[in-house]
XYZ file of C-alpha atoms in Angstrom:
769
model
C -0.041 0.137 0.043
C 1.555 3.324 -1.125
C 1.830 6.052 1.246
C -0.521 8.696 -0.358
C -2.998 6.051 0.642
C -2.864 7.509 4.009
C -4.666 10.723 3.042
C -7.491 9.082 1.073
C -7.864 7.183 4.414
C -8.133 10.060 6.696
C -10.446 11.973 4.331
C -12.751 8.700 3.797
C -13.014 8.553 7.764
C -13.552 12.414 7.974
C -16.756 11.800 5.530
C -17.871 8.890 7.364
C -17.342 9.916 10.727
C -20.975 11.787 11.396
C -22.835 8.455 10.337
C -20.303 5.919 12.351
C -21.080 8.058 15.312
C -24.886 8.125 14.758
C -25.020 4.337 14.171
C -22.429 3.233 16.735
C -22.680 5.978 19.302
C -19.771 5.362 21.923
C -18.270 2.473 20.227
C -17.322 4.928 17.029
C -13.974 6.088 19.013
C -12.445 2.589 18.319
C -13.159 2.729 14.435
C -12.114 6.392 14.285
C -8.672 5.818 16.134
C -8.520 2.585 13.451
C -7.996 4.955 10.824
C -4.887 7.073 11.927
C -3.581 3.812 13.614
C -3.725 2.460 9.672
C -1.796 5.319 8.497
C 0.885 4.738 11.407
C 1.231 1.222 9.921
C 1.677 2.255 6.565
C 4.538 4.490 7.679
C 5.804 2.126 9.928
C 6.633 0.124 6.893
C 8.750 3.081 5.312
C 10.509 3.402 8.502
C 12.272 0.589 7.957
C 13.590 2.042 4.630
C 14.976 4.854 6.861
C 18.729 3.505 6.628
C 18.682 2.620 3.177
C 18.248 6.319 1.481
C 15.005 8.247 2.552
C 17.398 11.090 3.735
C 18.405 12.341 0.175
C 16.282 9.894 -2.058
C 12.803 10.385 -1.482
C 10.182 8.079 -2.735
C 7.970 10.403 -5.182
C 4.496 9.120 -6.603
C 2.965 11.647 -9.124
C -0.120 11.785 -10.878
C -1.200 14.136 -13.483
C -4.020 16.307 -12.584
C -3.954 19.893 -14.668
C -0.751 19.111 -17.294
C -1.395 22.238 -18.998
C -0.820 24.051 -15.964
C 1.694 21.572 -14.744
C -0.223 20.895 -11.762
C 0.548 17.223 -10.760
C -0.953 15.520 -7.773
C 2.454 14.422 -6.667
C 3.477 13.243 -3.248
C 6.829 12.570 -1.861
C 7.991 10.946 1.348
C 11.888 11.514 2.523
C 13.295 11.240 6.041
C 11.765 14.828 6.948
C 8.373 14.260 5.890
C 8.232 10.425 7.439
C 9.423 11.865 10.797
C 6.266 14.091 10.720
C 3.854 11.571 9.382
C 4.802 9.283 12.276
C 4.259 11.651 14.736
C 0.947 13.027 13.192
C -0.250 9.399 12.813
C 0.748 8.543 16.448
C -0.482 11.361 18.096
C -3.715 11.176 16.259
C -4.393 7.683 17.037
C -3.917 8.678 20.575
C -6.152 12.050 20.238
C -8.894 10.330 18.446
C -9.276 7.422 21.124
C -9.138 9.888 23.869
C -11.751 12.396 22.136
C -14.327 9.425 22.333
C -14.023 9.376 25.972
C -13.519 13.391 26.288
C -16.850 14.084 24.407
C -19.199 10.930 25.204
C -22.004 12.932 26.134
C -21.961 15.605 23.374
C -24.161 15.388 20.658
C -21.679 17.051 18.218
C -19.175 14.468 18.695
C -19.897 13.135 15.044
C -19.134 16.841 13.618
C -16.073 16.934 15.878
C -14.600 13.365 14.400
C -15.221 14.959 10.871
C -13.605 17.992 11.354
C -10.925 16.298 13.236
C -10.508 13.899 10.425
C -10.623 16.457 8.046
C -7.562 18.460 9.739
C -5.662 15.055 10.367
C -5.642 14.220 6.513
C -4.755 18.207 5.574
C -1.854 17.734 7.953
C -0.712 14.311 6.179
C -1.124 16.321 2.983
C 1.141 19.148 3.701
C 4.119 17.112 4.973
C 3.781 14.370 1.878
C 3.003 17.102 -0.896
C 5.237 17.298 -3.728
C 3.304 19.911 -5.712
C 3.573 23.383 -4.138
C 0.331 24.455 -5.193
C -1.347 21.073 -3.935
C 0.652 21.413 -0.806
C -0.932 25.108 -0.133
C -4.449 23.557 -0.676
C -3.959 21.267 2.167
C -2.412 24.443 4.200
C -5.341 26.363 3.890
C -7.507 23.409 4.739
C -5.819 23.072 8.268
C -6.898 26.692 8.827
C -10.595 26.335 7.879
C -10.683 22.993 9.909
C -9.164 24.127 13.011
C -11.133 27.426 12.990
C -14.473 24.727 13.373
C -12.368 22.948 15.919
C -11.186 25.846 17.813
C -14.818 27.078 17.674
C -16.729 23.800 18.570
C -18.284 25.081 21.623
C -19.746 27.854 19.234
C -22.624 28.753 21.891
C -19.636 30.617 23.829
C -18.552 34.283 22.638
C -15.589 33.713 23.709
C -14.572 30.395 21.726
C -16.181 32.114 18.730
C -13.954 35.188 19.053
C -10.793 33.032 19.060
C -11.551 30.316 16.363
C -11.971 33.822 14.429
C -8.709 35.308 15.348
C -7.187 31.963 14.748
C -8.790 32.308 11.543
C -7.720 35.894 10.374
C -4.224 35.460 11.589
C -3.542 32.001 9.789
C -5.601 32.865 6.735
C -3.861 36.176 6.220
C -0.327 34.275 6.429
C -1.768 31.921 3.964
C -2.302 34.833 1.514
C 0.732 36.156 2.228
C 2.551 32.327 1.751
C 0.732 31.964 -1.507
C 2.638 34.803 -3.136
C 5.732 33.913 -1.754
C 5.044 29.929 -3.088
C 4.452 31.448 -6.592
C 7.694 32.957 -6.698
C 9.518 30.443 -5.587
C 7.798 28.097 -8.260
C 8.863 30.764 -10.997
C 12.637 31.474 -9.760
C 13.022 27.588 -9.335
C 11.309 27.092 -12.958
C 9.238 23.975 -11.236
C 6.531 23.292 -9.189
C 7.639 20.228 -7.508
C 9.372 20.214 -3.976
C 11.630 17.222 -5.149
C 12.634 19.379 -8.108
C 13.431 22.379 -6.566
C 15.363 20.726 -3.668
C 17.463 18.473 -6.013
C 18.223 22.173 -7.743
C 20.579 24.754 -7.081
C 19.929 27.325 -3.765
C 18.195 30.423 -4.949
C 20.323 32.766 -2.725
C 21.678 34.231 -5.570
C 18.176 34.936 -7.142
C 16.984 38.449 -7.823
C 13.575 37.516 -6.147
C 14.963 35.616 -3.428
C 14.578 38.284 -0.601
C 10.844 38.709 -1.692
C 10.514 34.694 -1.461
C 12.044 34.544 1.774
C 10.296 37.487 3.339
C 6.580 36.352 2.066
C 7.376 32.200 2.661
C 8.554 33.198 6.221
C 5.635 35.431 7.321
C 3.065 32.607 6.028
C 5.554 30.179 8.420
C 5.670 32.237 11.241
C 1.709 32.903 11.439
C 1.151 29.321 11.410
C 3.501 28.548 13.656
C 2.614 31.408 16.260
C 6.036 33.137 15.864
C 6.390 36.704 17.526
C 4.337 38.947 16.539
C 1.805 36.211 15.777
C 2.328 34.078 18.497
C -0.781 35.490 20.486
C -3.556 33.079 18.484
C -2.369 29.871 19.767
C -2.711 30.482 23.595
C -6.680 31.598 22.689
C -7.183 28.529 20.677
C -7.444 26.657 23.891
C -10.496 27.928 23.981
C -11.502 24.474 21.701
C -11.514 20.865 23.522
C -8.589 19.332 24.660
C -8.556 16.807 21.911
C -8.085 20.112 19.721
C -5.310 21.250 21.666
C -3.447 17.906 21.796
C -3.514 17.161 18.224
C -3.184 20.884 16.733
C -0.693 22.038 18.902
C 1.408 19.676 20.047
C 2.377 17.618 16.611
C 0.528 19.235 13.633
C -0.846 22.554 12.621
C 1.598 24.896 14.762
C 4.492 22.678 13.478
C 3.222 23.453 9.811
C 5.522 26.311 9.740
C 8.570 24.689 10.950
C 7.918 22.069 8.694
C 7.897 24.414 5.613
C 10.905 26.030 6.642
C 12.601 23.063 6.970
C 11.695 21.635 3.558
C 13.191 24.898 1.916
C 16.121 24.853 4.167
C 18.491 23.557 1.195
C 16.620 25.790 -1.283
C 16.363 29.118 0.700
C 18.880 28.446 3.688
C 22.419 29.258 4.538
C 22.677 33.239 3.847
C 22.780 35.893 6.246
C 19.120 37.032 5.618
C 18.009 33.640 6.345
C 20.074 33.413 9.701
C 19.376 36.890 11.212
C 15.578 36.319 10.313
C 14.955 33.321 11.778
C 17.381 33.136 14.710
C 15.793 36.582 15.511
C 12.327 35.855 15.448
C 12.848 32.401 17.022
C 14.621 33.423 19.732
C 12.427 36.219 21.056
C 9.376 33.543 20.477
C 11.178 31.318 22.560
C 12.191 33.418 25.660
C 9.112 35.910 25.634
C 6.430 33.094 25.446
C 8.628 31.069 28.106
C 8.261 34.214 30.321
C 4.823 34.611 29.415
C 3.772 30.879 30.127
C 4.996 31.749 33.916
C 1.904 34.506 34.210
C -1.183 31.885 33.261
C -2.787 30.066 36.016
C -4.606 28.251 33.246
C -3.218 24.314 32.558
C -3.791 24.748 29.150
C -2.832 28.150 28.520
C 0.358 27.640 30.386
C 0.933 24.566 27.886
C 0.290 26.823 24.989
C 2.446 29.390 25.841
C 5.114 26.727 26.345
C 4.332 25.243 23.046
C 5.203 28.324 21.052
C 8.414 28.684 23.205
C 9.766 25.401 22.088
C 8.400 26.608 18.150
C 10.675 29.629 18.570
C 13.314 27.315 19.379
C 12.884 25.029 16.417
C 12.657 27.990 14.082
C 15.975 29.468 15.617
C 17.736 26.106 15.147
C 16.832 25.776 11.264
C 17.914 29.251 11.319
C 21.236 28.332 12.813
C 21.105 25.910 10.084
C 24.283 23.668 10.787
C 24.750 19.929 11.284
C 24.177 20.413 15.215
C 21.656 22.541 14.921
C 19.395 20.838 12.829
C 20.144 17.246 14.274
C 18.756 19.313 17.792
C 16.019 20.373 16.039
C 14.997 16.608 14.683
C 15.458 15.137 18.404
C 13.345 18.510 19.849
C 10.534 18.088 17.149
C 10.111 14.491 18.137
C 10.409 14.875 21.941
C 8.076 17.917 22.180
C 5.448 16.378 20.060
C 5.390 13.027 22.607
C 5.634 14.949 25.968
C 3.310 18.193 25.025
C 0.619 15.549 23.245
C 0.642 13.647 27.097
C 0.468 17.174 28.621
C -2.394 18.442 26.897
C -3.986 15.046 27.352
C -3.492 14.988 31.168
C -4.709 18.492 31.376
C -7.819 17.899 29.312
C -8.463 14.875 31.822
C -8.078 16.975 34.940
C -10.385 19.678 33.612
C -13.108 16.900 32.265
C -13.172 14.863 35.682
C -12.658 17.674 38.332
C -14.321 20.793 36.470
C -11.071 22.868 36.862
C -8.035 23.432 35.423
C -6.740 26.652 37.171
C -3.691 25.816 38.961
C -4.376 27.594 41.973
C -7.642 25.412 42.998
C -5.983 21.880 42.065
C -3.824 19.664 44.074
C -3.866 16.272 45.744
C -5.269 14.628 42.437
C -2.461 12.102 42.759
C -4.399 9.147 44.588
C -7.539 10.285 42.776
C -6.371 10.170 39.308
C -2.880 7.869 39.569
C -2.624 7.035 35.962
C -2.915 10.385 34.912
C -0.643 11.314 37.639
C 1.833 8.567 35.967
C 1.522 10.157 32.493
C 1.762 13.792 33.434
C 4.892 13.048 35.755
C 6.615 11.227 32.895
C 5.571 13.746 30.313
C 6.832 16.813 32.858
C 10.041 15.462 33.088
C 10.705 15.247 29.360
C 9.462 18.507 29.182
C 11.600 20.021 32.076
C 14.637 18.031 30.320
C 15.259 15.763 33.148
C 17.416 12.095 32.280
C 16.293 9.620 31.129
C 13.848 11.037 29.080
C 14.035 11.737 25.213
C 13.313 15.721 26.357
C 16.942 15.432 28.530
C 18.724 14.376 25.257
C 17.050 17.254 23.187
C 17.911 19.510 25.907
C 21.485 18.656 25.550
C 21.635 18.815 22.139
C 19.803 22.073 21.966
C 22.789 23.605 24.163
C 25.520 22.068 21.932
C 24.005 23.500 18.986
C 24.693 26.844 20.234
C 28.338 25.886 21.908
C 29.627 24.043 18.447
C 28.721 27.110 16.207
C 31.797 29.008 15.437
C 30.591 32.014 17.067
C 29.222 30.356 19.884
C 26.386 32.268 19.783
C 26.372 33.543 23.208
C 23.340 35.635 23.386
C 21.278 32.772 21.931
C 22.557 30.652 24.492
C 21.751 32.948 27.437
C 18.256 33.205 25.898
C 18.272 29.675 25.690
C 18.839 28.899 29.079
C 16.272 31.272 30.548
C 13.731 29.645 28.518
C 14.353 26.524 29.592
C 14.568 27.325 33.102
C 11.321 28.640 32.650
C 9.718 25.350 30.637
C 11.070 23.864 34.012
C 8.912 25.761 36.269
C 6.186 24.867 33.425
C 6.670 20.726 33.749
C 6.363 21.396 37.777
C 3.172 23.684 37.389
C 1.462 21.388 34.796
C 2.787 17.803 35.767
C 2.931 17.564 39.578
C 1.615 20.560 41.069
C -2.158 19.690 40.613
C -1.376 15.948 41.673
C 0.346 16.666 44.953
C -0.423 18.563 48.372
C -3.579 19.385 49.667
C -6.633 18.086 48.269
C -8.570 20.908 47.530
C -12.445 21.113 46.529
C -13.058 21.180 43.080
C -16.534 21.815 41.041
C -16.903 17.901 40.526
C -15.783 15.106 42.681
C -12.381 14.103 40.764
C -12.057 11.026 39.793
C -9.466 8.836 37.224
C -10.813 9.355 33.840
C -11.842 6.391 31.473
C -9.620 4.140 29.896
C -10.047 5.723 26.256
C -8.577 9.197 27.848
C -5.917 7.421 29.843
C -4.285 5.262 27.020
C -3.007 8.215 24.990
C -0.902 10.160 27.210
C 0.635 6.948 28.985
C 1.530 5.526 25.687
C 3.262 8.938 24.388
C 4.791 9.577 27.795
C 6.314 6.319 27.768
C 7.421 6.513 24.289
C 9.763 9.395 25.360
C 11.167 7.353 28.189
C 11.698 4.192 26.098
C 13.489 6.684 23.032
C 15.387 8.188 26.100
C 16.909 5.009 27.605
C 17.402 3.661 24.051
C 17.810 6.442 21.679
C 19.467 3.666 19.070
C 15.874 3.098 18.183
C 15.621 6.117 16.617
C 18.851 7.808 15.861
C 19.936 6.265 12.610
C 16.510 5.036 11.224
C 14.647 8.274 12.121
C 16.430 11.122 13.030
C 19.437 10.758 10.546
C 17.123 10.569 7.557
C 15.063 13.660 8.572
C 18.574 15.905 9.345
C 19.847 14.524 6.083
C 16.687 15.847 4.045
C 16.681 19.201 5.701
C 20.310 19.324 4.970
C 20.380 18.300 1.868
C 22.914 15.584 2.075
C 23.694 12.416 3.683
C 24.447 12.504 7.282
C 25.060 10.024 10.050
C 23.531 10.633 13.641
C 24.512 8.543 17.029
C 22.449 10.103 19.976
C 23.840 9.213 23.037
C 21.897 9.783 26.745
C 24.995 10.251 28.703
C 27.991 11.868 26.807
C 30.389 12.533 29.881
C 30.843 15.606 32.162
C 31.077 18.464 29.580
C 29.884 22.029 29.075
C 26.092 21.031 28.179
C 25.580 18.830 31.314
C 27.053 22.032 33.313
C 24.426 24.223 31.264
C 21.579 21.449 32.558
C 22.340 21.478 35.937
C 22.231 25.470 35.962
C 18.622 24.773 34.295
C 17.630 23.055 37.109
C 18.804 25.582 39.741
C 17.177 28.326 37.528
C 13.961 26.480 37.093
C 13.666 25.516 40.788
C 14.195 29.539 41.435
C 11.446 30.068 38.564
C 8.847 28.366 40.557
C 9.717 30.324 43.495
C 8.917 33.600 41.927
C 5.783 32.136 39.871
C 3.657 34.249 41.917
C 5.709 37.208 42.069
C 6.122 37.269 38.344
C 2.082 36.698 37.784
C 1.690 39.838 39.762
C 3.715 42.127 37.438
C 2.077 44.581 35.343
C 4.016 44.751 32.154
C 4.297 48.403 30.967
C 4.047 47.520 27.021
C 0.888 46.175 25.198
C 0.831 42.636 24.333
C 0.652 41.593 20.615
C -3.035 40.289 20.840
C -3.993 43.886 22.129
C -2.181 45.517 19.287
C -3.744 42.958 16.911
C -7.413 43.812 18.143
C -6.887 47.723 18.163
C -5.882 46.811 14.120
C -8.719 44.861 13.635
C -11.343 47.186 15.368
C -9.507 50.095 13.001
C -10.064 48.005 9.925
C -13.696 47.162 10.500
C -13.978 50.733 11.215
C -12.823 51.464 7.768
C -14.674 49.018 6.195
C -17.799 50.449 7.785
C -16.999 53.690 6.731
C -16.790 52.636 3.037
C -19.695 50.651 2.980
C -21.924 53.805 4.069
C -20.068 55.595 1.388
C -20.387 52.972 -1.414
C -23.176 50.864 -0.318
C -25.760 53.668 0.564
C -28.747 51.971 -0.506
C -29.170 53.679 -3.451
C -28.707 52.354 -7.144
C -27.367 55.891 -8.291
C -24.194 55.453 -6.250
C -23.808 51.513 -6.958
C -23.704 52.261 -10.389
C -21.438 55.298 -10.003
C -18.889 53.667 -8.130
C -18.818 50.498 -10.380
C -18.375 52.929 -13.455
C -15.704 54.839 -11.671
C -13.851 51.992 -10.649
C -13.919 50.337 -13.835
C -12.966 53.599 -16.011
C -9.753 53.903 -13.711
C -8.528 50.532 -14.007
C -9.037 50.733 -17.644
C -7.634 53.989 -18.236
C -4.490 52.949 -16.005
C -4.122 50.071 -18.043
C -4.301 52.076 -20.947
C -1.753 54.998 -19.922
C 0.723 52.114 -18.728
C 0.360 49.863 -22.125
C 1.202 52.831 -24.218
C -1.227 51.413 -27.233
C -1.895 53.394 -30.260
C -5.599 54.392 -30.765
C -5.415 54.366 -34.566
C -7.321 57.712 -34.558
C -5.805 57.800 -38.530
C -8.413 55.042 -39.572
C -11.182 57.916 -38.641
C -10.682 59.863 -41.683
C -11.362 56.835 -44.043
C -14.927 56.788 -42.963
C -17.443 57.747 -45.624
C -20.249 60.315 -45.741
C -23.144 58.024 -44.849
C -21.242 56.643 -41.807
C -20.616 60.059 -40.334
C -24.033 60.717 -40.572
C -24.942 57.597 -39.013
C -22.625 58.487 -36.250
C -23.868 61.989 -35.669
C -27.346 60.437 -35.533
C -26.513 58.109 -32.959
C -24.811 60.985 -30.765
C -27.932 63.179 -31.378
C -30.028 60.761 -30.250
C -28.045 60.045 -26.909
C -28.029 63.693 -26.229
C -31.740 64.175 -26.725
C -32.340 61.122 -23.997
C -30.158 62.833 -21.320
C -32.013 66.268 -22.522
C -35.283 64.854 -22.743
C -38.462 66.377 -20.385
C -40.460 63.289 -20.626
C -40.094 59.631 -20.135
C -41.896 58.865 -23.308
C -39.458 61.205 -25.398
C -36.430 60.217 -23.713
C -37.225 56.268 -24.356
C -37.849 56.945 -28.083
C -34.576 58.805 -28.426
C -32.785 55.783 -26.618
C -34.633 53.490 -29.185
C -33.160 55.673 -32.013
C -29.828 55.207 -30.825
C -29.952 51.572 -30.808
C -31.954 51.745 -34.362
C -28.505 53.635 -35.186
C -26.362 50.698 -33.900
C -28.739 47.940 -35.585
C -27.846 50.336 -39.054
C -23.946 50.071 -38.400
C -23.981 46.140 -38.080
C -26.116 45.968 -41.233
C -23.848 48.193 -43.676
C -21.026 46.215 -41.926
C -22.573 42.727 -43.509
C -23.551 41.435 -40.305
C -27.399 41.261 -40.898
C -28.016 38.978 -38.222
C -26.603 41.260 -35.579
C -28.513 44.051 -37.198
C -31.827 41.537 -36.747
C -31.042 40.807 -33.227
C -30.244 44.524 -32.031
C -33.432 45.932 -33.803
C -35.680 43.249 -32.057
C -34.002 43.623 -28.863
C -34.516 47.625 -29.198
C -38.106 47.310 -30.042
C -39.134 45.083 -27.269
C -36.901 47.173 -25.044
C -38.898 50.123 -26.092
C -42.280 48.312 -25.329
C -41.547 47.078 -22.190
C -40.302 50.169 -20.890
C -43.108 52.015 -22.467
C -45.942 49.700 -20.525
C -43.477 50.049 -17.438
C -43.397 53.907 -17.549
C -46.879 54.878 -17.307
C -47.073 53.164 -13.774
C -44.620 55.697 -12.215
C -45.274 58.840 -10.778
C -44.896 62.359 -12.915
C -41.298 62.974 -14.148
C -39.593 65.171 -11.694
C -35.796 66.033 -11.212
C -34.715 64.621 -7.881
C -30.944 65.290 -8.454
C -29.531 68.820 -8.137
C -27.344 70.732 -10.836
C -24.073 69.715 -9.002
C -24.909 65.732 -9.186
C -26.176 65.868 -12.499
C -22.846 67.741 -13.500
C -20.938 65.232 -11.876
C -22.631 62.088 -13.444
C -22.306 64.037 -16.847
C -18.454 64.050 -15.937
C -18.503 60.487 -15.205
C -20.238 59.329 -18.013
C -18.142 61.348 -20.164
C -15.104 60.002 -18.821
C -16.467 56.480 -19.366
C -17.719 57.102 -22.833
C -13.947 58.273 -23.707
C -12.266 55.124 -22.151
C -14.985 52.557 -23.918
C -14.221 54.387 -27.499
C -10.369 54.254 -26.724
C -10.794 50.649 -26.065
C -12.921 50.031 -29.366
C -10.039 51.556 -31.398
C -7.363 49.900 -29.854
C -9.460 46.507 -30.377
C -9.978 47.412 -33.949
C -6.238 48.930 -34.551
C -4.919 46.018 -32.935
C -5.076 42.368 -35.197
C -3.389 39.797 -32.612
C -2.975 36.243 -34.100
C -5.583 33.797 -32.483
C -5.176 30.324 -32.849
C -8.532 30.198 -31.481
C -10.197 32.124 -33.957
C -8.296 30.303 -36.921
C -10.001 26.972 -35.452
C -13.361 28.066 -35.359
C -13.147 29.431 -38.683
C -11.939 26.235 -39.943
C -14.258 24.105 -38.180
C -17.469 25.810 -38.327
C -18.693 23.973 -41.676
C -17.269 20.570 -41.435
C -17.936 20.246 -37.501
C -20.804 22.560 -36.709
C -22.126 22.323 -40.067
C -23.161 25.939 -40.760
C -21.105 28.834 -42.318
C -22.047 31.380 -39.821
C -19.454 31.377 -37.354
C -20.988 33.140 -34.488
C -24.204 30.998 -34.825
C -22.123 27.850 -34.617
C -20.073 28.906 -31.667
C -22.947 29.893 -29.837
C -25.264 27.033 -30.297
C -22.652 24.094 -30.807
C -19.321 24.853 -29.768
C -20.448 26.631 -26.559
C -24.213 24.949 -26.299
C -23.816 24.352 -22.757
C -22.905 27.962 -22.093
C -25.660 29.574 -24.034
C -27.699 26.890 -22.316
C -26.826 28.420 -19.024
C -27.504 31.646 -20.042
C -30.843 30.973 -21.156
C -31.710 29.118 -17.673
C -30.317 32.158 -16.060
C -32.439 34.561 -17.730
C -35.125 32.217 -17.040
C -35.157 31.450 -13.862
C -34.826 35.767 -13.326
C -38.054 36.124 -14.995
C -39.696 33.922 -12.803
C -38.481 35.477 -9.816
C -39.578 38.538 -11.566
C -43.463 36.928 -12.105
C -42.981 35.628 -8.124
C -42.491 38.986 -6.880
C -45.226 40.671 -9.051
C -47.816 38.011 -8.093
C -46.714 38.138 -4.190
C -47.217 41.900 -4.375
C -50.800 41.470 -5.432
C -52.733 40.208 -2.521
C -51.087 43.202 -0.508
C -52.344 45.565 -2.935
C -56.124 44.042 -2.921
C -55.741 44.198 0.937
C -54.978 48.111 0.852
C -57.659 48.456 -1.522
C -60.231 46.785 0.927
C -58.886 48.939 3.455
């Protein structure tokens, strides 16, 4: 079974989820968890190839989708994608099972499984896509599905606000990313990641600064980097399963994945280094400090997640062998322990009704399994041996020390951030369970097994990989590192590397972390003098909405006159700008070739149009307008287009008759517009007329070669059985299009008839009254 099948499994599961839940009820969670577990088995087969070249020799599968646009439904799997796919599938399996217990009594469980299945499949699509445009489609699908998941409790206004905030930030970043990906494809000459990565670096390309900036902004918004970090903690308004999946192993790491994926093509420059290390280090330190200002378990975890994401971005920015290796180990360790901690926090909230740290304590005897899972995950989060998190922290320090410039400022920021994360581990993994038992809204008890299995297995995986890192170093970390570096590397992970500077820094982290725990109450009470990014965002959003409201009041004031004026002015402006920039010739010299009868006809049409605007009676204005239409019909007749002339004549006749029937029902003719308004209308109409005249002259003067026109002219008689090319196009080559237009007109007529009929009873009642 090929690895792209995993995406099909996920989407099929999402489509069937509501029906399965309705049919099987609580038992549906086992079938839903079987989907990501099947994906895990598929990638486990690829895991066996880890030492045979997935790092630099990816497995590529391609199906043609839109050949004319060079858009293929292509997927490729290398070591980096495999690391993500395994992590997504493993955490996804646990979360799908966990959600069945967490939302067991919810009537919206089926809908929840549908959206989280869509999200799961979209995330797999991001890490497996070979085509840039296909990857972007999956990228936006994660934004849409996460919006629905964060807003799962849509009855709550706060949840709706947080979901909207996440959508605005990630979709805005997605628009910026789309521009960057298009530039990337044009600069590289390919839309396939496999070909772009195999080609030369784009560092010397003229578009490199723009590509780097746009791609980085898109990645920063998705991975909640400063100053876009605020949306992720607010996304905790969603259920705990959402937090465990979206914010440990999937969505928030999508930006990190994209930066790592493009490292061989865009990395290795000073701009790449300074942009990623500065943004990543600021995010890492600032969010670690913000995590200790929270008392909500999920928000503490959310800010600490953003801090680790900053560390990953910083490591990719450094970009050398030690940094990328540290990033791969930290990526895996964080996905395991943070998924377990989010599920443990959700279990505490679900079974006690409380998740504020100050109101929790003494739960270890009441929730022993949850306590074991939380404690193991917290040890890994804090960087305690023998957990995988300890190895990740050691290599994080080694990456700063081994760099030729030593990177002392980044090392100091990393040290402080790790001290804060040590305190976070205590607050989430131990404080709710130790000490005196506190009263909670619900009588606390152990969570059901569906909610225990996930955090226990993820936490135990961190312990197993920490005790025996040889299970993953060559088979998983080495291919991932090789894919990000663009060259083959061997990796040997060790739990203990002797007494050295990284170990000493770990000891300093331990002492500093204990100090941070002591300072936690004081730091929470400190008032920050600077506005947080969320306040800036809300003010900016309010300003944009206010501007939109004002523009709407000006352009959409309920009057047709204003609507038509705005549309005409906008079109005229764009056309005028295009004409000015193109420098096209108007072909005015051809006007002198016109014959006398043509001049007479033009003057008559213009006179009819002027008389229409000056008429004091609606009937006179209607007849003058009809005269202008008749003149146009004569133009068609003079230029050998009798069918068009006949059509124009029939339309003008019907228009005059219909308007005449309607006009006699209107009140007496009266000028409602002032002289200044009429003057403005004259100027606008004149400007529009000049632009249309210029476009007509350019079109008649420019004879661009057209293969389409040649085809229709040659195929009209043998294939369409008609000599009139226009008619053959309308009723043969574009028959469905013409039929669609007829349907639209028919529906419009029916709508008008319904409106007229619905008005009759009202009029009769008014007459009776």
